[in-house]
């Protein structure tokens, strides 16, 4: 065992232990999908990207939180003061790359990259780093999740993964690292590029200070240009001056030239291919203080850390302190996903603060921005922040214009939900319940899932109150006690992104009553129908006399009216002379389509509306397809 540890067995133990934990959680999720573990929560690369999205957009990337930010900062501190310890001991892709490299050596198929080719290939990881940051900043979504081999495997190709990109990355990792030692880490890994950049901290500081000076002079320069200059500088110094730039690194591998017997074992054992035997102090950008060269040296007091034997395990100790400290601080830190103010600084400073937690629909950047758009319309509100981790919000408001109750009411969205169609002549009971903890749209979704399991519920709607009023349209002879028990169900199984999980519920019914009034099925369908009206494709530039229209009767009209936006995107992009759509209830749900007379035939529009797939084109150019939810008679 002592010999194993001297041969750097501690690193092997750490690598195997971390992979065993990942494998354990991965297998556990296969057996029970409700036990899904969010590996992304501990991703330092996501945290680093989120720091830049927060500086650039005032918002964290997607579902990032304080944990990822702290771990990202921890990684950078480790690089600055020690080396790329994350790469040496923790990164699963680095470990797998080493294993593929050992396989390649056993198969005797490994190749040596010539110096010129090595320098050219190193640009790849900086290009990928630039692309990753560009699309992350543009969309506030972590672009690396689309291709990252580890995330794809850990999430079992979750909804954020682009399969062809992830599979391509996996093949590059496996084949490249088998044929060329550490191919992924040297030439592809964007986190490796960013880490190498921060080894040249004085260059980074010079460029950042230069950008700050330009910014202070009121010259509008995008963050993108700072990032580009940083990446170019990182590549330049890695390739041309790999050992010349001064760093803040306090620990380095040192070689005693007097006791060295020039056996070359240290160079042969180095996973990164650094010629350690030719150096007195290893300052190479690829060195991550893994310690394999120390374990290979046969002569005592020859290869050391900072020329001291008792420093041998200092990198490992530093790693544990940084990781455990990062996790502790990450759990304590609550960073706003979005934090925006739209009034003068003086107004905001004098504003009152409203805080509310338990908003389950605050899930990511997109839902946070939806919340900002909703609360921004309330007169007197001057700013807002969302916190994804705690599902909470803060709202700054002028108390002379709006009250805290007014803000709470503004946060509430009255909802009508269709469950199933009653026959026209069916007599329908109207049940009214007062329900606590039924507030946001996710609560409404959970209520929908509960009531949908019953066969005697046709529809329901919610209206603001404390508690919220829930009105349900049901079979006339429904049992109220049974209905109350359904609403107060403690948990419900759900599926999201192909993963099963159990959602805990906290609905509490304070009262439930049957109203004296009742309705018939036809009245319920008409009342709960949610009309839709939208003009698009520059409708205003056409006179009414230039337009024509036609009607289509829905055979199936989905409950989620937002899908009409998808129809408009699908049809409007393909047919620029379609300029408006309206849905309403006559005797049945009906769609009316407006188009420019003589520019497009109605049948062409009908063919587009009834296609099996909706092709959705987003503002950033991304195109996705969705099943068409609408059918027509």
Tab-separated table of C-alpha atoms in Angstrom, residues 151-515:
chain	number	residue	atom	x	y	z
A	151	UNK	CA	-23.361	16.025	-19.306
A	152	UNK	CA	-24.824	13.958	-22.159
A	153	UNK	CA	-23.912	10.696	-20.417
A	154	UNK	CA	-24.891	11.856	-16.910
A	155	UNK	CA	-28.267	13.203	-18.077
A	156	UNK	CA	-28.846	10.233	-20.401
A	157	UNK	CA	-29.063	12.643	-23.346
A	158	UNK	CA	-31.418	15.028	-21.570
A	159	UNK	CA	-33.500	17.671	-23.295
A	160	UNK	CA	-30.640	20.233	-23.463
A	161	UNK	CA	-28.330	17.836	-25.331
A	162	UNK	CA	-28.001	17.974	-29.126
A	163	UNK	CA	-27.439	14.258	-29.869
A	164	UNK	CA	-25.263	14.578	-32.971
A	165	UNK	CA	-23.018	17.137	-31.269
A	166	UNK	CA	-22.674	15.083	-28.071
A	167	UNK	CA	-22.035	11.833	-29.942
A	168	UNK	CA	-19.413	13.568	-32.103
A	169	UNK	CA	-17.721	14.911	-28.958
A	170	UNK	CA	-17.765	11.433	-27.392
A	171	UNK	CA	-16.099	9.959	-30.489
A	172	UNK	CA	-13.455	12.702	-30.493
A	173	UNK	CA	-12.799	12.022	-26.806
A	174	UNK	CA	-12.531	8.245	-27.223
A	175	UNK	CA	-10.731	7.942	-30.549
A	176	UNK	CA	-8.596	11.072	-30.196
A	177	UNK	CA	-7.331	10.191	-26.706
A	178	UNK	CA	-6.609	6.584	-27.738
A	179	UNK	CA	-4.463	7.615	-30.691
A	180	UNK	CA	-2.970	10.851	-29.295
A	181	UNK	CA	-2.224	11.148	-25.548
A	182	UNK	CA	-4.671	13.519	-23.765
A	183	UNK	CA	-6.079	14.699	-27.106
A	184	UNK	CA	-9.284	16.061	-25.559
A	185	UNK	CA	-7.525	17.941	-22.764
A	186	UNK	CA	-4.776	19.405	-24.942
A	187	UNK	CA	-6.709	20.348	-28.038
A	188	UNK	CA	-10.485	20.367	-27.459
A	189	UNK	CA	-11.500	21.085	-23.855
A	190	UNK	CA	-12.817	24.681	-23.488
A	191	UNK	CA	-12.365	24.567	-19.711
A	192	UNK	CA	-8.727	23.631	-20.274
A	193	UNK	CA	-8.354	26.670	-22.527
A	194	UNK	CA	-9.892	28.956	-19.923
A	195	UNK	CA	-7.679	27.487	-17.203
A	196	UNK	CA	-4.553	27.935	-19.316
A	197	UNK	CA	-5.567	31.538	-19.911
A	198	UNK	CA	-5.742	32.229	-16.184
A	199	UNK	CA	-2.277	30.810	-15.702
A	200	UNK	CA	-1.223	34.027	-17.457
A	201	UNK	CA	-3.063	36.173	-14.930
A	202	UNK	CA	-1.050	39.330	-15.545
A	203	UNK	CA	-2.062	39.293	-19.202
A	204	UNK	CA	-5.681	38.788	-18.158
A	205	UNK	CA	-5.514	41.692	-15.705
A	206	UNK	CA	-3.929	43.961	-18.312
A	207	UNK	CA	-6.697	43.299	-20.827
A	208	UNK	CA	-9.483	43.584	-18.232
A	209	UNK	CA	-8.106	46.871	-16.881
A	210	UNK	CA	-7.782	48.179	-20.440
A	211	UNK	CA	-11.410	47.287	-21.102
A	212	UNK	CA	-12.470	48.940	-17.823
A	213	UNK	CA	-10.693	52.155	-18.823
A	214	UNK	CA	-12.435	52.161	-22.216
A	215	UNK	CA	-15.777	51.510	-20.506
A	216	UNK	CA	-15.188	54.335	-18.003
A	217	UNK	CA	-14.691	56.717	-20.936
A	218	UNK	CA	-18.313	55.968	-21.984
A	219	UNK	CA	-17.147	54.120	-25.087
A	220	UNK	CA	-19.598	51.346	-25.874
A	221	UNK	CA	-17.573	48.168	-26.444
A	222	UNK	CA	-19.189	44.745	-26.160
A	223	UNK	CA	-17.914	42.137	-23.698
A	224	UNK	CA	-17.479	39.915	-26.738
A	225	UNK	CA	-14.409	41.872	-27.843
A	226	UNK	CA	-12.804	41.514	-24.415
A	227	UNK	CA	-13.404	37.772	-24.521
A	228	UNK	CA	-11.980	37.499	-28.033
A	229	UNK	CA	-8.840	39.390	-27.012
A	230	UNK	CA	-8.472	37.183	-23.911
A	231	UNK	CA	-8.790	33.990	-25.929
A	232	UNK	CA	-6.294	35.171	-28.548
A	233	UNK	CA	-3.842	36.145	-25.808
A	234	UNK	CA	-4.328	32.773	-24.086
A	235	UNK	CA	-3.528	30.879	-27.289
A	236	UNK	CA	-0.569	33.126	-28.111
A	237	UNK	CA	1.153	32.654	-24.752
A	238	UNK	CA	0.325	28.936	-24.545
A	239	UNK	CA	1.856	28.232	-27.938
A	240	UNK	CA	4.736	30.714	-28.235
A	241	UNK	CA	5.705	31.287	-24.612
A	242	UNK	CA	4.468	28.211	-22.717
A	243	UNK	CA	7.014	28.587	-19.917
A	244	UNK	CA	8.016	32.249	-20.027
A	245	UNK	CA	5.043	34.172	-18.668
A	246	UNK	CA	5.163	34.868	-14.940
A	247	UNK	CA	2.257	33.500	-12.929
A	248	UNK	CA	0.964	33.720	-9.352
A	249	UNK	CA	1.328	29.955	-8.973
A	250	UNK	CA	2.827	29.177	-5.526
A	251	UNK	CA	3.532	25.490	-6.157
A	252	UNK	CA	5.574	23.997	-8.987
A	253	UNK	CA	7.362	20.755	-9.743
A	254	UNK	CA	11.124	21.228	-9.272
A	255	UNK	CA	14.035	18.983	-10.340
A	256	UNK	CA	17.363	18.729	-8.502
A	257	UNK	CA	19.892	18.597	-11.339
A	258	UNK	CA	22.656	17.365	-9.023
A	259	UNK	CA	20.910	14.190	-7.888
A	260	UNK	CA	19.019	13.525	-11.177
A	261	UNK	CA	20.316	10.426	-12.998
A	262	UNK	CA	18.668	11.423	-16.320
A	263	UNK	CA	16.616	8.221	-16.500
A	264	UNK	CA	13.777	10.070	-18.213
A	265	UNK	CA	11.055	8.204	-16.289
A	266	UNK	CA	9.411	11.464	-15.190
A	267	UNK	CA	8.989	12.602	-18.814
A	268	UNK	CA	7.737	9.171	-19.838
A	269	UNK	CA	5.183	9.049	-16.995
A	270	UNK	CA	3.793	12.582	-17.490
A	271	UNK	CA	0.223	12.227	-18.879
A	272	UNK	CA	0.556	15.606	-20.627
A	273	UNK	CA	3.770	14.645	-22.436
A	274	UNK	CA	5.866	17.383	-20.779
A	275	UNK	CA	9.622	16.749	-20.940
A	276	UNK	CA	10.074	17.120	-17.192
A	277	UNK	CA	13.616	15.655	-17.340
A	278	UNK	CA	14.846	18.693	-19.274
A	279	UNK	CA	13.465	21.307	-16.861
A	280	UNK	CA	14.595	22.611	-13.488
A	281	UNK	CA	11.179	24.153	-12.716
A	282	UNK	CA	8.063	22.954	-14.556
A	283	UNK	CA	6.082	26.019	-15.650
A	284	UNK	CA	4.470	24.456	-18.689
A	285	UNK	CA	0.839	25.487	-19.284
A	286	UNK	CA	-0.233	21.823	-19.465
A	287	UNK	CA	1.179	20.929	-16.029
A	288	UNK	CA	-1.656	20.351	-13.570
A	289	UNK	CA	0.387	19.148	-10.559
A	290	UNK	CA	-0.995	15.625	-10.936
A	291	UNK	CA	2.200	14.277	-9.311
A	292	UNK	CA	2.698	11.273	-11.615
A	293	UNK	CA	6.255	12.374	-12.322
A	294	UNK	CA	6.993	12.521	-8.571
A	295	UNK	CA	5.829	8.928	-8.175
A	296	UNK	CA	7.956	7.784	-11.116
A	297	UNK	CA	11.244	9.283	-9.938
A	298	UNK	CA	13.533	6.535	-8.496
A	299	UNK	CA	15.898	8.949	-6.692
A	300	UNK	CA	14.917	10.558	-3.390
A	301	UNK	CA	14.900	14.358	-3.103
A	302	UNK	CA	15.176	14.822	-6.866
A	303	UNK	CA	11.665	15.628	-8.054
A	304	UNK	CA	9.755	17.635	-5.465
A	305	UNK	CA	7.123	20.324	-5.032
A	306	UNK	CA	8.933	23.625	-4.428
A	307	UNK	CA	12.111	21.659	-3.605
A	308	UNK	CA	10.503	20.259	-0.441
A	309	UNK	CA	9.500	16.667	0.192
A	310	UNK	CA	6.886	17.594	2.772
A	311	UNK	CA	5.043	19.570	0.057
A	312	UNK	CA	4.332	16.368	-1.873
A	313	UNK	CA	0.685	16.206	-0.811
A	314	UNK	CA	0.041	19.938	-0.633
A	315	UNK	CA	-1.793	20.084	-4.013
A	316	UNK	CA	-4.192	17.358	-2.821
A	317	UNK	CA	-4.718	19.127	0.511
A	318	UNK	CA	-5.323	22.434	-1.294
A	319	UNK	CA	-7.829	20.715	-3.578
A	320	UNK	CA	-9.841	19.318	-0.665
A	321	UNK	CA	-9.871	22.658	1.163
A	322	UNK	CA	-10.977	24.556	-1.956
A	323	UNK	CA	-13.687	22.050	-2.962
A	324	UNK	CA	-15.181	21.634	0.499
A	325	UNK	CA	-14.968	25.381	1.131
A	326	UNK	CA	-16.569	26.058	-2.260
A	327	UNK	CA	-19.471	23.677	-1.595
A	328	UNK	CA	-20.023	25.204	1.853
A	329	UNK	CA	-20.024	28.782	0.561
A	330	UNK	CA	-22.082	27.781	-2.474
A	331	UNK	CA	-24.844	26.477	-0.230
A	332	UNK	CA	-24.804	29.764	1.692
A	333	UNK	CA	-24.734	32.114	-1.289
A	334	UNK	CA	-28.000	33.131	-2.941
A	335	UNK	CA	-27.386	34.953	-6.210
A	336	UNK	CA	-30.258	36.507	-8.181
A	337	UNK	CA	-30.905	34.818	-11.503
A	338	UNK	CA	-32.218	38.151	-12.802
A	339	UNK	CA	-31.815	41.516	-11.079
A	340	UNK	CA	-33.247	44.530	-12.926
A	341	UNK	CA	-34.113	48.130	-12.041
A	342	UNK	CA	-35.904	50.458	-14.462
A	343	UNK	CA	-36.179	53.659	-12.441
A	344	UNK	CA	-33.655	56.302	-11.357
A	345	UNK	CA	-31.166	55.208	-8.709
A	346	UNK	CA	-32.642	57.657	-6.179
A	347	UNK	CA	-36.155	56.269	-6.710
A	348	UNK	CA	-34.921	52.697	-6.237
A	349	UNK	CA	-33.021	53.598	-3.055
A	350	UNK	CA	-36.195	55.043	-1.510
A	351	UNK	CA	-38.439	52.219	-2.714
A	352	UNK	CA	-40.176	49.725	-0.440
A	353	UNK	CA	-39.287	46.041	-0.756
A	354	UNK	CA	-41.733	43.171	-1.243
A	355	UNK	CA	-40.458	39.573	-0.929
A	356	UNK	CA	-42.322	36.397	-1.795
A	357	UNK	CA	-41.161	32.766	-1.834
A	358	UNK	CA	-42.589	29.485	-3.037
A	359	UNK	CA	-43.084	30.521	-6.674
A	360	UNK	CA	-42.533	27.193	-8.394
A	361	UNK	CA	-42.651	28.745	-11.856
A	362	UNK	CA	-39.398	30.621	-11.153
A	363	UNK	CA	-37.283	27.832	-12.617
A	364	UNK	CA	-34.687	29.402	-14.915
A	365	UNK	CA	-33.694	32.493	-16.862
A	366	UNK	CA	-36.648	32.242	-19.257
A	367	UNK	CA	-39.293	32.021	-16.532
A	368	UNK	CA	-37.493	34.775	-14.600
A	369	UNK	CA	-37.705	37.084	-17.603
A	370	UNK	CA	-41.394	36.240	-17.995
A	371	UNK	CA	-41.875	37.271	-14.380
A	372	UNK	CA	-39.971	40.538	-14.982
A	373	UNK	CA	-42.165	41.264	-18.001
A	374	UNK	CA	-45.292	40.646	-15.924
A	375	UNK	CA	-44.313	42.704	-12.872
A	376	UNK	CA	-42.874	45.565	-14.958
A	377	UNK	CA	-46.387	46.460	-16.127
A	378	UNK	CA	-47.556	47.201	-12.570
A	379	UNK	CA	-47.625	50.991	-11.930
A	380	UNK	CA	-45.221	51.928	-9.149
A	381	UNK	CA	-42.929	48.889	-9.444
A	382	UNK	CA	-39.351	50.080	-10.073
A	383	UNK	CA	-37.310	46.852	-9.981
A	384	UNK	CA	-37.334	43.127	-9.372
A	385	UNK	CA	-35.034	40.173	-8.781
A	386	UNK	CA	-35.621	36.426	-8.987
A	387	UNK	CA	-33.882	33.608	-7.119
A	388	UNK	CA	-34.199	30.230	-8.822
A	389	UNK	CA	-32.697	28.228	-5.957
A	390	UNK	CA	-35.240	29.337	-3.353
A	391	UNK	CA	-38.079	29.947	-5.862
A	392	UNK	CA	-38.423	33.475	-4.510
A	393	UNK	CA	-38.625	37.051	-5.798
A	394	UNK	CA	-37.923	40.553	-4.568
A	395	UNK	CA	-39.878	43.545	-5.877
A	396	UNK	CA	-38.988	47.199	-5.277
A	397	UNK	CA	-41.991	49.533	-5.446
A	398	UNK	CA	-43.212	53.062	-4.777
A	399	UNK	CA	-45.596	52.649	-1.823
A	400	UNK	CA	-47.482	55.818	-2.812
A	401	UNK	CA	-48.563	54.165	-6.073
A	402	UNK	CA	-49.057	50.504	-5.193
A	403	UNK	CA	-49.366	48.396	-2.044
A	404	UNK	CA	-47.771	45.056	-1.203
A	405	UNK	CA	-51.220	43.443	-1.606
A	406	UNK	CA	-51.464	45.027	-5.034
A	407	UNK	CA	-48.116	43.492	-5.999
A	408	UNK	CA	-49.149	40.089	-4.731
A	409	UNK	CA	-52.333	40.298	-6.759
A	410	UNK	CA	-50.287	41.305	-9.807
A	411	UNK	CA	-48.137	38.186	-9.363
A	412	UNK	CA	-51.237	36.029	-9.501
A	413	UNK	CA	-52.505	34.902	-12.902
A	414	UNK	CA	-56.195	33.881	-13.013
A	415	UNK	CA	-56.472	30.631	-14.936
A	416	UNK	CA	-59.117	28.644	-16.752
A	417	UNK	CA	-58.286	25.005	-17.422
A	418	UNK	CA	-60.232	22.636	-19.641
A	419	UNK	CA	-60.069	19.020	-18.469
A	420	UNK	CA	-62.578	17.267	-20.710
A	421	UNK	CA	-65.656	18.178	-22.717
A	422	UNK	CA	-69.090	17.565	-21.171
A	423	UNK	CA	-71.954	16.715	-23.474
A	424	UNK	CA	-74.117	19.717	-24.416
A	425	UNK	CA	-77.107	18.678	-22.298
A	426	UNK	CA	-75.240	17.360	-19.239
A	427	UNK	CA	-76.164	19.113	-15.992
A	428	UNK	CA	-72.951	20.407	-14.406
A	429	UNK	CA	-72.414	21.221	-10.722
A	430	UNK	CA	-70.307	24.260	-9.788
A	431	UNK	CA	-68.085	23.612	-6.754
A	432	UNK	CA	-66.159	26.413	-5.071
A	433	UNK	CA	-63.203	25.736	-2.778
A	434	UNK	CA	-60.838	28.032	-0.886
A	435	UNK	CA	-57.321	26.616	-1.309
A	436	UNK	CA	-54.037	27.636	0.300
A	437	UNK	CA	-50.699	27.258	-1.572
A	438	UNK	CA	-52.389	27.454	-4.983
A	439	UNK	CA	-50.712	30.532	-6.389
A	440	UNK	CA	-48.478	30.293	-9.454
A	441	UNK	CA	-48.792	28.535	-12.791
A	442	UNK	CA	-46.875	25.471	-11.636
A	443	UNK	CA	-49.392	25.063	-8.800
A	444	UNK	CA	-52.168	25.228	-11.409
A	445	UNK	CA	-50.359	22.571	-13.448
A	446	UNK	CA	-50.137	20.276	-10.427
A	447	UNK	CA	-53.824	20.868	-9.662
A	448	UNK	CA	-54.619	19.990	-13.265
A	449	UNK	CA	-52.711	16.703	-12.922
A	450	UNK	CA	-54.621	15.861	-9.741
A	451	UNK	CA	-58.091	16.650	-11.064
A	452	UNK	CA	-57.401	15.010	-14.418
A	453	UNK	CA	-57.132	11.649	-12.659
A	454	UNK	CA	-60.831	11.876	-11.780
A	455	UNK	CA	-63.563	11.129	-14.281
A	456	UNK	CA	-66.081	13.601	-12.849
A	457	UNK	CA	-64.230	16.920	-13.464
A	458	UNK	CA	-64.781	18.917	-16.654
A	459	UNK	CA	-62.909	22.142	-15.961
A	460	UNK	CA	-61.724	24.514	-13.273
A	461	UNK	CA	-60.666	28.118	-12.855
A	462	UNK	CA	-58.785	30.050	-10.177
A	463	UNK	CA	-59.165	33.642	-8.992
A	464	UNK	CA	-57.126	35.733	-6.571
A	465	UNK	CA	-57.770	35.644	-2.873
A	466	UNK	CA	-56.171	34.552	0.366
A	467	UNK	CA	-56.775	31.686	0.123
A	468	UNK	CA	-57.221	31.402	-3.661
A	469	UNK	CA	-60.709	30.636	-4.934
A	470	UNK	CA	-60.879	27.433	-7.004
A	471	UNK	CA	-64.104	26.971	-8.961
A	472	UNK	CA	-64.663	23.500	-10.447
A	473	UNK	CA	-67.230	22.282	-12.983
A	474	UNK	CA	-68.111	18.684	-12.155
A	475	UNK	CA	-70.644	15.881	-12.469
A	476	UNK	CA	-73.797	16.956	-10.691
A	477	UNK	CA	-73.641	14.163	-8.087
A	478	UNK	CA	-69.937	14.565	-7.199
A	479	UNK	CA	-68.915	13.745	-3.605
A	480	UNK	CA	-67.366	16.839	-1.982
A	481	UNK	CA	-65.369	14.959	0.680
A	482	UNK	CA	-63.773	12.777	-1.986
A	483	UNK	CA	-62.960	15.893	-4.042
A	484	UNK	CA	-61.404	17.589	-0.998
A	485	UNK	CA	-59.200	14.539	-0.400
A	486	UNK	CA	-58.057	14.610	-4.022
A	487	UNK	CA	-57.052	18.278	-3.793
A	488	UNK	CA	-55.116	17.648	-0.554
A	489	UNK	CA	-53.121	14.732	-2.022
A	490	UNK	CA	-49.599	14.962	-0.587
A	491	UNK	CA	-47.613	14.039	-3.736
A	492	UNK	CA	-48.000	13.161	-7.371
A	493	UNK	CA	-45.764	11.263	-9.864
A	494	UNK	CA	-44.726	13.319	-12.894
A	495	UNK	CA	-42.502	12.987	-15.957
A	496	UNK	CA	-40.262	15.796	-17.240
A	497	UNK	CA	-37.696	15.471	-20.004
A	498	UNK	CA	-38.263	11.713	-20.042
A	499	UNK	CA	-37.453	11.462	-16.317
A	500	UNK	CA	-39.945	10.345	-13.672
A	501	UNK	CA	-40.029	12.103	-10.315
A	502	UNK	CA	-42.343	12.659	-7.357
A	503	UNK	CA	-43.644	16.189	-6.738
A	504	UNK	CA	-44.531	17.044	-3.165
A	505	UNK	CA	-47.776	19.056	-2.829
A	506	UNK	CA	-49.084	21.322	-0.071
A	507	UNK	CA	-52.608	22.227	-1.135
A	508	UNK	CA	-54.836	22.886	1.872
A	509	UNK	CA	-58.623	23.254	1.491
A	510	UNK	CA	-60.107	25.631	4.047
A	511	UNK	CA	-63.662	25.253	2.720
A	512	UNK	CA	-65.502	23.524	-0.130
A	513	UNK	CA	-69.133	24.162	-1.125
A	514	UNK	CA	-71.626	23.405	-3.874
A	515	UNK	CA	-73.067	26.603	-5.374
